[in-house]
Coordinates of C-alpha atoms (C1' of nucleotides) in Angstrom, one line a residue:
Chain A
X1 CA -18.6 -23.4 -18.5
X2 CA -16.6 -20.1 -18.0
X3 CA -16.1 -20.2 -14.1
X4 CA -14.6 -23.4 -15.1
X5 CA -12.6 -22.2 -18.0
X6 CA -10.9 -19.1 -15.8
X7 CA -10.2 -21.4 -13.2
X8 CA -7.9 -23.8 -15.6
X9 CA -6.8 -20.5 -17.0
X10 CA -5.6 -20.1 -13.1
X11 CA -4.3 -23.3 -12.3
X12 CA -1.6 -21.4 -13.6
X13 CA 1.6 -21.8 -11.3
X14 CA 4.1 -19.1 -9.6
X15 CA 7.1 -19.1 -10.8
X16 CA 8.6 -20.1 -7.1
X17 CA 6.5 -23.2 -7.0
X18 CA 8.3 -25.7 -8.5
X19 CA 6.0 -28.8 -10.1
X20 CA 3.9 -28.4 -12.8
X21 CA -0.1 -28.1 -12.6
X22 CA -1.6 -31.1 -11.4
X23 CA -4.9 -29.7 -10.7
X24 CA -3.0 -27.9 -7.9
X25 CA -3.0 -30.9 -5.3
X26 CA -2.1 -29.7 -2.1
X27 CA 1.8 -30.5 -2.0
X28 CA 2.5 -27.7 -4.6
X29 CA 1.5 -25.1 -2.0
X30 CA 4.3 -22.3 -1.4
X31 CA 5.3 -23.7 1.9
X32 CA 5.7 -27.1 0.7
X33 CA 8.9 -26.1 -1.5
X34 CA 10.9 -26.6 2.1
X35 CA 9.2 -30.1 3.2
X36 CA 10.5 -33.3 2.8
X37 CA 7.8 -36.2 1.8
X38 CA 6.8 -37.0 5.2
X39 CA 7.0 -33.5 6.6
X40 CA 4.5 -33.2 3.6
X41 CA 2.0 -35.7 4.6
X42 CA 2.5 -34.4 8.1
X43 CA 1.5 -31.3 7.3
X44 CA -1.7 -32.6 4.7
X45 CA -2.8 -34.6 7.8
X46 CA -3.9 -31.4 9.6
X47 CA -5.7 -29.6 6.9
X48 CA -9.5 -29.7 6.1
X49 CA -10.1 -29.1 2.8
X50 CA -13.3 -26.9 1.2
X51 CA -14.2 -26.8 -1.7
X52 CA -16.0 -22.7 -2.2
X53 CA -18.2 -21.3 -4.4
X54 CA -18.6 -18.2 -6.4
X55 CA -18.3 -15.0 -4.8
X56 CA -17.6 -16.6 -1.1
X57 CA -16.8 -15.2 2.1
X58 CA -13.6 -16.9 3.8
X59 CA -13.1 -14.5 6.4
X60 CA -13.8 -11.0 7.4
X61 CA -12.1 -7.9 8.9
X62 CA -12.7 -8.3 12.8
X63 CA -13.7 -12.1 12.9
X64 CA -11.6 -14.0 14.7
X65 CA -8.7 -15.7 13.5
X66 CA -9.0 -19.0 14.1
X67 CA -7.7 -20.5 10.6
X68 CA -5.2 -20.2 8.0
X69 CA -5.4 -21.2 4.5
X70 CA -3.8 -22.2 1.7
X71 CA -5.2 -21.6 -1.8
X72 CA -5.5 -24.8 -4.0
X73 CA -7.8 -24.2 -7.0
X74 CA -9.0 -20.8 -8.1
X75 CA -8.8 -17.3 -7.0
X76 CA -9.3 -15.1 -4.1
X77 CA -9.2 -11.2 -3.3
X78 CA -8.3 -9.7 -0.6
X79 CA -9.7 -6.1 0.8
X80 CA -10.1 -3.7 3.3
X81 CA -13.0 -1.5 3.6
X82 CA -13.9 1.6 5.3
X83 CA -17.3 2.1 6.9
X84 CA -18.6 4.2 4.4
X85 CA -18.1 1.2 1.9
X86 CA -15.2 2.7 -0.1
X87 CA -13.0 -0.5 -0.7
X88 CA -9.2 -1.4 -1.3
X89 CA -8.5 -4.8 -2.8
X90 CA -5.1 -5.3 -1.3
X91 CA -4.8 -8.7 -3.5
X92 CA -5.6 -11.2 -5.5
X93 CA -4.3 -14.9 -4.8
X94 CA -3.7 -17.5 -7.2
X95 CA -2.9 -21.4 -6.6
X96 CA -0.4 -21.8 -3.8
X97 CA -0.8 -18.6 -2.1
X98 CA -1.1 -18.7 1.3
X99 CA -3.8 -15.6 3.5
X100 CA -4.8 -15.9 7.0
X101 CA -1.7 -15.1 9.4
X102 CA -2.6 -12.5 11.6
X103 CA -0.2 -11.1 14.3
X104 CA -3.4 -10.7 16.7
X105 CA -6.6 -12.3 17.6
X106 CA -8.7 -11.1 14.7
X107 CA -8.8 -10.5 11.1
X108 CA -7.3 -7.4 9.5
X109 CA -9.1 -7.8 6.1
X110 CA -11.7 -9.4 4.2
X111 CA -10.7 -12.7 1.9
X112 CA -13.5 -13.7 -1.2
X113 CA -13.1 -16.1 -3.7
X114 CA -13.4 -14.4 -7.3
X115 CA -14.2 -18.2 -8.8
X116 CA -14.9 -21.5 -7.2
X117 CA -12.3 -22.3 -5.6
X118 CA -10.7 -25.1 -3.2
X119 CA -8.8 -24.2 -0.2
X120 CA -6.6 -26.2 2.7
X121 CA -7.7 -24.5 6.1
X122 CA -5.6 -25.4 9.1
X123 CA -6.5 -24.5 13.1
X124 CA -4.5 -21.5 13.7
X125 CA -3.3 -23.1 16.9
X126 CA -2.5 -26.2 15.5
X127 CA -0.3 -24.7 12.3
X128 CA 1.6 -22.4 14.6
X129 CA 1.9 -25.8 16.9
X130 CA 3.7 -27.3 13.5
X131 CA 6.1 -24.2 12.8
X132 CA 7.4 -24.5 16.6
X133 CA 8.2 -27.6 15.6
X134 CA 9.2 -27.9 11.7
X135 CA 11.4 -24.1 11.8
X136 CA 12.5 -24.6 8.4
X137 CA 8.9 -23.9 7.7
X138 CA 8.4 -21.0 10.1
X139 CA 11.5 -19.4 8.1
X140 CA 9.7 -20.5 4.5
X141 CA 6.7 -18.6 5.6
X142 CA 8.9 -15.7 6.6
X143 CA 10.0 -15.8 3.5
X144 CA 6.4 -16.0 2.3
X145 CA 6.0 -13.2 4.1
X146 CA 8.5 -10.4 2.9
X147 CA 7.8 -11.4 -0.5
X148 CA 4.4 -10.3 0.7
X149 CA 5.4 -7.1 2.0
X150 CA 7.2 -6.2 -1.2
X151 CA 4.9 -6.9 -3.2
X152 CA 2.6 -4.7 -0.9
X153 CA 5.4 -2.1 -1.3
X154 CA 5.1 -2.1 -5.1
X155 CA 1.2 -1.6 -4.4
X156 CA 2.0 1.1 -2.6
X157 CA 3.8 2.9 -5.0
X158 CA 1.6 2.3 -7.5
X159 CA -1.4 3.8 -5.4
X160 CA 0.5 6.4 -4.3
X161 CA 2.5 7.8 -6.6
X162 CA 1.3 6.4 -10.6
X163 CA -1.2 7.6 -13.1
X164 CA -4.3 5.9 -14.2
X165 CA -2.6 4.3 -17.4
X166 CA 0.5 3.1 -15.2
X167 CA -1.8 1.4 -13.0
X168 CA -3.4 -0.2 -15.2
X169 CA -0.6 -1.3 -17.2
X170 CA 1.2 -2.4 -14.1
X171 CA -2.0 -4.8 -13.1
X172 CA -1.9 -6.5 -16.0
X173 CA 1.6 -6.6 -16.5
X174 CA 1.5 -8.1 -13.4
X175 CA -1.1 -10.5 -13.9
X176 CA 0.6 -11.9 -16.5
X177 CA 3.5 -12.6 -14.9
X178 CA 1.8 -14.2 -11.9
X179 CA 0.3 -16.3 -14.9
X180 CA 1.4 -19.3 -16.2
X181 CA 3.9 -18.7 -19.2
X182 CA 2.3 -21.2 -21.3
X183 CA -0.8 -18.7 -21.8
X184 CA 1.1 -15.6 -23.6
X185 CA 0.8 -15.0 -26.7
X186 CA -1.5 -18.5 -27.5
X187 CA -4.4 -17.8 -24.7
X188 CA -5.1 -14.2 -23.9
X189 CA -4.7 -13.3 -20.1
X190 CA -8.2 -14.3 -18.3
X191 CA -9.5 -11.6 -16.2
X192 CA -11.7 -13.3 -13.6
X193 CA -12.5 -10.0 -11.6
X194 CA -15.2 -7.5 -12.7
X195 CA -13.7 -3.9 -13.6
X196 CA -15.2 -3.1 -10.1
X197 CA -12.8 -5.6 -8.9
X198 CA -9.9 -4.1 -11.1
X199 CA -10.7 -0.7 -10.0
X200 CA -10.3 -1.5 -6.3
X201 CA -7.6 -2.6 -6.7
X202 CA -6.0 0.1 -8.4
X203 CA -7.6 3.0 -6.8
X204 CA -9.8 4.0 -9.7
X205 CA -13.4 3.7 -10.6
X206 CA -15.1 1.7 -12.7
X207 CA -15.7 4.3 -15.7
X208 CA -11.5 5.3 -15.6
X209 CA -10.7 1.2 -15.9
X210 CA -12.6 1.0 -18.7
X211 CA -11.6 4.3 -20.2
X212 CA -8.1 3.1 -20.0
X213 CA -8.6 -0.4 -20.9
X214 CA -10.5 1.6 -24.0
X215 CA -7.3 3.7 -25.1
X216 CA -4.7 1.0 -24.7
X217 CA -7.0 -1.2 -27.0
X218 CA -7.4 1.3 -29.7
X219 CA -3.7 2.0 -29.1
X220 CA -3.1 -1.4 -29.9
X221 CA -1.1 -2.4 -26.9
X222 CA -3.8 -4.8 -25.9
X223 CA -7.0 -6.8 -27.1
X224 CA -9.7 -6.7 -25.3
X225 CA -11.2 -10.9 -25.9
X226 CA -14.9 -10.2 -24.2
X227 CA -15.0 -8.4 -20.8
X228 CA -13.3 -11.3 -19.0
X229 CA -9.5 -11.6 -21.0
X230 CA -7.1 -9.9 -22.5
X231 CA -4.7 -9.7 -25.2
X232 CA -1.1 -8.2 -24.7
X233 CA -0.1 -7.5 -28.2
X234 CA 2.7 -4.9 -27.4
X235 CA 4.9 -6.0 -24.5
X236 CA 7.3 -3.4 -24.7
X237 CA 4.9 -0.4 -24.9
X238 CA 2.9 -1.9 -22.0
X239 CA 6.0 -1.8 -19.8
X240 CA 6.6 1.5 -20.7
X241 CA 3.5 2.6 -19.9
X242 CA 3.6 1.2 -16.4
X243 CA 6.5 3.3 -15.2
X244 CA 8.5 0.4 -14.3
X245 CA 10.1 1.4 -11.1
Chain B
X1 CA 20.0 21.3 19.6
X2 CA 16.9 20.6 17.8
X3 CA 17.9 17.2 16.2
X4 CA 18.7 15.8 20.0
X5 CA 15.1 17.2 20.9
X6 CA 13.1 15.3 18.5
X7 CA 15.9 12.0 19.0
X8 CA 14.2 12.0 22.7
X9 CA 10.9 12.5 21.4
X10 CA 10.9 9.5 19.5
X11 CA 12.3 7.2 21.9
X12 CA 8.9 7.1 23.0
X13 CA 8.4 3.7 22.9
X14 CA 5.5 1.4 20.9
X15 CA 2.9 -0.2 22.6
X16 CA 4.2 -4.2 22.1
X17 CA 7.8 -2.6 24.2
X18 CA 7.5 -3.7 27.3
X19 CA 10.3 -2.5 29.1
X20 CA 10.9 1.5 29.6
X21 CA 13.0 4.0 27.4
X22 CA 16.5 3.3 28.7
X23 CA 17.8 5.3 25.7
X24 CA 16.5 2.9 23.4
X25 CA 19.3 -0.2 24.8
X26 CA 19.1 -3.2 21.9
X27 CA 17.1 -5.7 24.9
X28 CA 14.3 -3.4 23.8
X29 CA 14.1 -4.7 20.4
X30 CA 10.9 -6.1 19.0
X31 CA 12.4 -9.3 18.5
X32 CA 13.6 -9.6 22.3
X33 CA 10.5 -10.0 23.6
X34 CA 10.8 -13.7 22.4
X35 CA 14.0 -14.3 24.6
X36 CA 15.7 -15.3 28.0
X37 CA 18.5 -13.5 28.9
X38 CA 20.9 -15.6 27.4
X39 CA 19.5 -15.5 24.0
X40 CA 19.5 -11.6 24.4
X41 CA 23.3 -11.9 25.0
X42 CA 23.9 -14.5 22.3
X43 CA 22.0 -12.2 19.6
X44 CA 23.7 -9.2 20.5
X45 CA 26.7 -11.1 20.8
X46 CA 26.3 -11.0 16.6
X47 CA 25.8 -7.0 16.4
X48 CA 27.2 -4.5 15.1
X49 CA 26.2 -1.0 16.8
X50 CA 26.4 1.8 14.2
X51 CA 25.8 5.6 14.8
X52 CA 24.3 7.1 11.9
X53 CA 23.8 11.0 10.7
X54 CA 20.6 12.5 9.9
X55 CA 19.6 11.8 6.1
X56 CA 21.8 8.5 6.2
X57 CA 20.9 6.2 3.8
X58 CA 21.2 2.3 5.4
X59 CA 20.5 0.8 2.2
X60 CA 18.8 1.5 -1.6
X61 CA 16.3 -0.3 -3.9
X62 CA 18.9 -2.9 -5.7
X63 CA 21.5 -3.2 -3.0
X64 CA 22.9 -6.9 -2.0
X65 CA 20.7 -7.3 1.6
X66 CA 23.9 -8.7 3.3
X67 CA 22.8 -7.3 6.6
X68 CA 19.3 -6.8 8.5
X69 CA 18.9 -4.2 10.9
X70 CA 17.5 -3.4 14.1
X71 CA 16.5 0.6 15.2
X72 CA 17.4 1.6 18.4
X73 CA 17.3 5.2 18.9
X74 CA 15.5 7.9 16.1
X75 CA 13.8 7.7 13.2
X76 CA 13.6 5.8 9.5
X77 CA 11.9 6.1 6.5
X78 CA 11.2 3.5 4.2
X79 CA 10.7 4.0 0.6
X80 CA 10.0 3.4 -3.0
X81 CA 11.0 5.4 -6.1
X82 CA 9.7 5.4 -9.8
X83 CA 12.4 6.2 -12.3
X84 CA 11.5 9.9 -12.9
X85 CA 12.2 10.3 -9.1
X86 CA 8.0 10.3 -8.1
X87 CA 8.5 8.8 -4.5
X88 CA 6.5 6.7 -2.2
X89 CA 7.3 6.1 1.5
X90 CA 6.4 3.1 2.7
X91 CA 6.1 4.2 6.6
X92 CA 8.5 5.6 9.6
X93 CA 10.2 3.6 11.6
X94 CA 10.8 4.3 15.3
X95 CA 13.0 2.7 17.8
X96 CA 12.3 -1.4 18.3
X97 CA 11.8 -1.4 14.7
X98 CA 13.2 -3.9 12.5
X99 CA 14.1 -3.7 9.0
X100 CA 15.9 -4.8 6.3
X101 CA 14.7 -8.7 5.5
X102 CA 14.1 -9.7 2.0
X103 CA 12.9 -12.9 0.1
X104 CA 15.5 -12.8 -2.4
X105 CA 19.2 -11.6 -2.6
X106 CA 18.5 -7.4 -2.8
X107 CA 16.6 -4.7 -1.2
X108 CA 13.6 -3.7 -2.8
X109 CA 13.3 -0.5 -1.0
X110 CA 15.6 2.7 -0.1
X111 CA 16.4 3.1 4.2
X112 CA 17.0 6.8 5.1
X113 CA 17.7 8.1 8.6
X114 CA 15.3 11.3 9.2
X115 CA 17.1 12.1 12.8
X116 CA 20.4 10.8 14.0
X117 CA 20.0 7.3 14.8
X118 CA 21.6 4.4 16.5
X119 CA 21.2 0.9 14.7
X120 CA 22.3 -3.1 15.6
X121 CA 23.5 -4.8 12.2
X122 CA 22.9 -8.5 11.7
X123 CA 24.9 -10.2 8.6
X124 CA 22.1 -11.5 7.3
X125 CA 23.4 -14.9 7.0
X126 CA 24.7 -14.8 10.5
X127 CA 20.9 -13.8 11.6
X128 CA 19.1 -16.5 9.4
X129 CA 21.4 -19.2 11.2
X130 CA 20.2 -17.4 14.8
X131 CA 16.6 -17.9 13.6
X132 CA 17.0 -21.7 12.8
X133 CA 18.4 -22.2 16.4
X134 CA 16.1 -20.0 17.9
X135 CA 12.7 -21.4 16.2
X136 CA 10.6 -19.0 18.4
X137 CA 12.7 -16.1 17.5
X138 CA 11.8 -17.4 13.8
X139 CA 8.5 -16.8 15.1
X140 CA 8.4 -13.5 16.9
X141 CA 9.8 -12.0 13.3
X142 CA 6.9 -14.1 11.4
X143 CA 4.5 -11.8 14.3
X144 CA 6.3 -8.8 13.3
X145 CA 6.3 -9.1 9.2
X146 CA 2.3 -9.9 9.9
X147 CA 2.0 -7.0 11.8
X148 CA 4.1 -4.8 9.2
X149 CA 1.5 -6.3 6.5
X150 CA -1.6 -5.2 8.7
X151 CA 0.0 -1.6 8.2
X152 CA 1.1 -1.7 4.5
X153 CA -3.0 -2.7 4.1
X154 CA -4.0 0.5 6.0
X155 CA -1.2 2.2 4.2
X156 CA -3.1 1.2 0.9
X157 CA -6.3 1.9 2.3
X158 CA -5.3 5.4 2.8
X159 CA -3.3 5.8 -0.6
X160 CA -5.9 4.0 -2.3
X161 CA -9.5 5.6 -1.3
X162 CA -8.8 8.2 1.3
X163 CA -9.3 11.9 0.3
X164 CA -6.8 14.5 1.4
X165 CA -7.9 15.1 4.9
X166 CA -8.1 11.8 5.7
X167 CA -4.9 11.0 5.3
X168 CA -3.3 13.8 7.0
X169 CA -6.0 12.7 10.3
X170 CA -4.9 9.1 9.8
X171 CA -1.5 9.8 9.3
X172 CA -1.4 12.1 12.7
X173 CA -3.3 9.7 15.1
X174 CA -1.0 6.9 13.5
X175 CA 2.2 8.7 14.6
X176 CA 0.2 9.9 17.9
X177 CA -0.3 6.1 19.1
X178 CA 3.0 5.3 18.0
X179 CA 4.7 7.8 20.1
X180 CA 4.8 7.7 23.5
X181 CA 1.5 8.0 25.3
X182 CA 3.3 10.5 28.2
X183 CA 3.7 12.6 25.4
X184 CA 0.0 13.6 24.9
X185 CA -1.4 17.1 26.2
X186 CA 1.5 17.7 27.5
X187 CA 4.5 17.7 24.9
X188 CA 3.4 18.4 21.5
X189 CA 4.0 15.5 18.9
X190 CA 7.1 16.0 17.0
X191 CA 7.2 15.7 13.2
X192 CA 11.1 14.3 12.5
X193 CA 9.8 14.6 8.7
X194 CA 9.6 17.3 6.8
X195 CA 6.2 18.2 4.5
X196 CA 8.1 16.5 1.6
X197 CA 8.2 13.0 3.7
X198 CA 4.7 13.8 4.8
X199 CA 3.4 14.8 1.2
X200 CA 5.7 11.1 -0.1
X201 CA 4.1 9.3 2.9
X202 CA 0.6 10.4 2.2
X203 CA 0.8 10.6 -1.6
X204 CA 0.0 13.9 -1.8
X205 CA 1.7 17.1 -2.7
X206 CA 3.4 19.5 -0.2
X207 CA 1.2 21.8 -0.9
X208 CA -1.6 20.2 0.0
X209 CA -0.2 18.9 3.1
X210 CA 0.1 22.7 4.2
X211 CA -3.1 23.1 3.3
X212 CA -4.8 20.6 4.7
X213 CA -2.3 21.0 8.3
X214 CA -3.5 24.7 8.0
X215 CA -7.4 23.8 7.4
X216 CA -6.9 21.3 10.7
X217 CA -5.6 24.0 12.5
X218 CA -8.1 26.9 12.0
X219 CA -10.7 24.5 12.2
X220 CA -9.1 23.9 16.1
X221 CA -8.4 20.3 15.1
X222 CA -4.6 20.9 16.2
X223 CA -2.5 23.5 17.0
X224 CA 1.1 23.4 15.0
X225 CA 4.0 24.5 16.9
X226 CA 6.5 26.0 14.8
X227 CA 7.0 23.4 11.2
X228 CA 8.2 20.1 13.2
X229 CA 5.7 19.8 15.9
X230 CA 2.3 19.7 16.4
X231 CA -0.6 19.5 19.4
X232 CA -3.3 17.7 18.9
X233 CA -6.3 19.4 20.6
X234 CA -9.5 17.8 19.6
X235 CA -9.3 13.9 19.5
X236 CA -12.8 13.2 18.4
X237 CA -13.0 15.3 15.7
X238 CA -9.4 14.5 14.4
X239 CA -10.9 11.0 14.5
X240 CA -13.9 11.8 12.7
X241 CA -11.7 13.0 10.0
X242 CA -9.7 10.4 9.5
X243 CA -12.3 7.8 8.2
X244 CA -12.3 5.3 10.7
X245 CA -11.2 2.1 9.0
Chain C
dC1 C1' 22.3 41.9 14.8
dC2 C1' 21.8 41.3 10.1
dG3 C1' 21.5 38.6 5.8
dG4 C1' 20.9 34.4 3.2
dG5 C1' 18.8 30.1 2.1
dC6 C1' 15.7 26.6 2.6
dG7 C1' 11.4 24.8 4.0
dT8 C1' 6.8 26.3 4.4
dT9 C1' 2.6 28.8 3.5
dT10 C1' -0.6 31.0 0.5
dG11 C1' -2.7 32.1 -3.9
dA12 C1' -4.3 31.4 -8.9
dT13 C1' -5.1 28.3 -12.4
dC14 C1' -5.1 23.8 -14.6
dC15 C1' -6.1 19.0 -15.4
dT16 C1' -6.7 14.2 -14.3
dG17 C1' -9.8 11.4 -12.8
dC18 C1' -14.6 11.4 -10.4
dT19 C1' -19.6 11.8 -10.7
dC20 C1' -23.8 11.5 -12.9
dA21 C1' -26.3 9.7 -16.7
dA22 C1' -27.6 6.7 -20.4
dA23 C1' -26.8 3.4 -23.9
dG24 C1' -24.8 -1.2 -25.2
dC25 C1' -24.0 -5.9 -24.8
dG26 C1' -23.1 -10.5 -23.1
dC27 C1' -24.4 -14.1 -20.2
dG28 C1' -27.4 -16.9 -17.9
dC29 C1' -31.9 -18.3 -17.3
dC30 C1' -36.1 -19.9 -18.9
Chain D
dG1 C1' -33.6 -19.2 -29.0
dG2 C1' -35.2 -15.1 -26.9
dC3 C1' -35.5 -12.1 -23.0
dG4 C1' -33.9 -9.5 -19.1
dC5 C1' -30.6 -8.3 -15.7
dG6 C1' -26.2 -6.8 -14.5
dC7 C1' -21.8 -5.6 -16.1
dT8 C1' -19.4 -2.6 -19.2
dT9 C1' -18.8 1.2 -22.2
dT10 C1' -19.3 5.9 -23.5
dG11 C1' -20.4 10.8 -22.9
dA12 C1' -20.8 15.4 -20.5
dG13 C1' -19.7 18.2 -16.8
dC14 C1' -17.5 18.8 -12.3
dA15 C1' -14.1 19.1 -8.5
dG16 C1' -10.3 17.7 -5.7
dG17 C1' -5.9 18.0 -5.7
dA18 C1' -1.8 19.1 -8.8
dT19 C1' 1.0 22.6 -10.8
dC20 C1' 3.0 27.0 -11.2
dA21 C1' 4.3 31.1 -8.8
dA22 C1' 5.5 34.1 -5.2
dA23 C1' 5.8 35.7 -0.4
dC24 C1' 6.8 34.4 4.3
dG25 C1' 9.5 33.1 8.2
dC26 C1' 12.6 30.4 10.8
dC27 C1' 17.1 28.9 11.6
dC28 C1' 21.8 29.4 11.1
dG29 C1' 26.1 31.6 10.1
dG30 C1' 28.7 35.5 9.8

DNA sequence: CCGGGCGTTTGATCCTGCTCAAAGCGCGCC
DNA sequence: GGCGCGCTTTGAGCAGGATCAAACGCCCGG
């Protein structure tokens, strides 16, 4: 069972949430770290919970945003496309992570689960409904928020502005730290997006993500464990290699 | 007075302003819309007004955030820098704009004034008490960062799989809608930046801005007056160019 | 009105990463 | 356990944009 493997391998907490895996139950989502019990149950009382499959469609660029989600179990990516097909990821969520706040009436960008996955939807109008009336959570999601736009910052800069190898050094230095702690050195780092995945998200194409991927593993900065994980071996030379800002 | 000229130019003010270009007074900040008059008075009752030179820095990548910042009059970039000095900029800012809010305790980006420029200075801690009193103030900034993600993923879209034509097209009509729309036909759009911020914006070289600015121009696309400005003089085609999202 | 400096434009050449092509291999299905 | 499809790897050649270099021109000060 390897979707089920990568998504234990993802269960894997942020290092902002605060209680250890659990099968990441719905309390240790991001904006539960400013609720009190009740405010918690509140909160759960609203949310429908879905359980996704493989590869599964939770919203798309233009659909109207009628829902916000937080991510429970598994992982999800999100993109933006242009009409010709050529594709950005943007993302890719882990447990806790919350998508789905738009400032309009629509959808800016796709969201698809990379593995099964669970999710806790809310109605848009009845979340915001909530925050008018719980602020300490409207200011955690702010906070949410321009940790979002930081991290899309850091994105930027590495679209913009770094070389093949420091993008790819910089995913999966990043991956790693997004990962639980637990996994490094013991597990290798699961990779559950396809190199088409990978190279969307950095820019590339398919052929240069594996190129790279090639040289760092006969560099022996990494190990390549099947197509799906990875092995950092060399920490140090990884980090140099991403260009650290 | 050049630096006065393109100062009026981009008071121009953004389509979510309501009110008209009084010389850019703080009630016209984004975050106003949200209040009554007395809330207005109360928040600007915690300002600081500060009049800044051109190529001003307001803060660096590393700095304590110990304020937050509203613009009311010229121009801002935002940026990123690798160690070697490679730069990205994140976007421009134009008067309403607000800047400055972090998730943890420093900036993660470097503020620059491209034009002199008037800003409104929050202590940050002063500003995060306002927002727990003022929940839907809280919530007009949680519109705002969602809208400021919206652009960082077209931002990425562009760095990530435009070519070099698109971006200069997307990056015009970007700065075109932004401005004021009294502008258009008449007044040519003025470029506070120079082809260094443009090439940093786009993540391109100079060279290739010029290049690319001087294809668009003998191809009719636009007519550039002088370095700093430019008329725009076939709107389909410039949006044909840009890749429409 | 002239001279200097910086930002911009233009040109020639180079190189990183893309495209096109084909072989390899791992996984899931039967 | 074997087969086939789709993902991945590897290779050869190409091109878009970068780099290096030099000329231009605008703005400002003297």
């Amino acid at each position: 069972m390897t979707s089920t493997a990568s998504l234990h391998e993802f269960c894997a907490r942020r290092g902002d949430v605060a209680t250890p895996c659990r099968h990441c139950g719905a309390r240790e989502f991001n904006i539960c770290q400013a609720l009190d019990a009740a405010q918690q149950d509140k909160l759960l009382a609203l949310a429908t919970r879905l359980q996704l499959g493989k590869r599964e469609r939770l919203f798309a660029a233009g659909d109207p945003a009628r829902h916000v989600y937080n991510l429970t179990e598994g992982a999800v990516s999100v993109s933006r496309s242009l009409a010709d097909g050529r594709r950005q990821i943007l993302g890719f969520l882990l447990p806790g992570d919350f998508l789905g706040l738009e400032p309009g009436e629509s959808h800016h960008c796709d969201a698809e689960t990379l593995t099964e996955a669970k999710v806790c939807r809310f109605e848009r109008t009845t979340f915001e409904t909530f925050l008018q009336d719980n602020p300490e959570v409207a200011l955690r999601l702010l906070r949410i928020a321009s940790s979002d736009l930081a991290q899309a910052a850091r994105h930027e800069l590495l679209l913009g502005r770094k070389t093949a190898v420091e993008r790819i050094a910089t995913f999966l230095l990043d991956l790693r730290d997004r990962s639980g702690a637990r996994h490094l050195r013991t597990h290798p780092l699961a990779l559950p997006m396809t190199r088409s995945e990978i190279a969307d998200y950095t820019g590339l194409t398919i052929e240069t993500v594996s190129r790279v991927l090639g040289r760092l593993r006969s560099g022996k900065v990494i190990e390549l464990v099947g197509a799906s994980a990875v092995r950092v071996l060399d920490d140090e030379e990884l980090e140099r290699l991403s260009g650290a800002s």
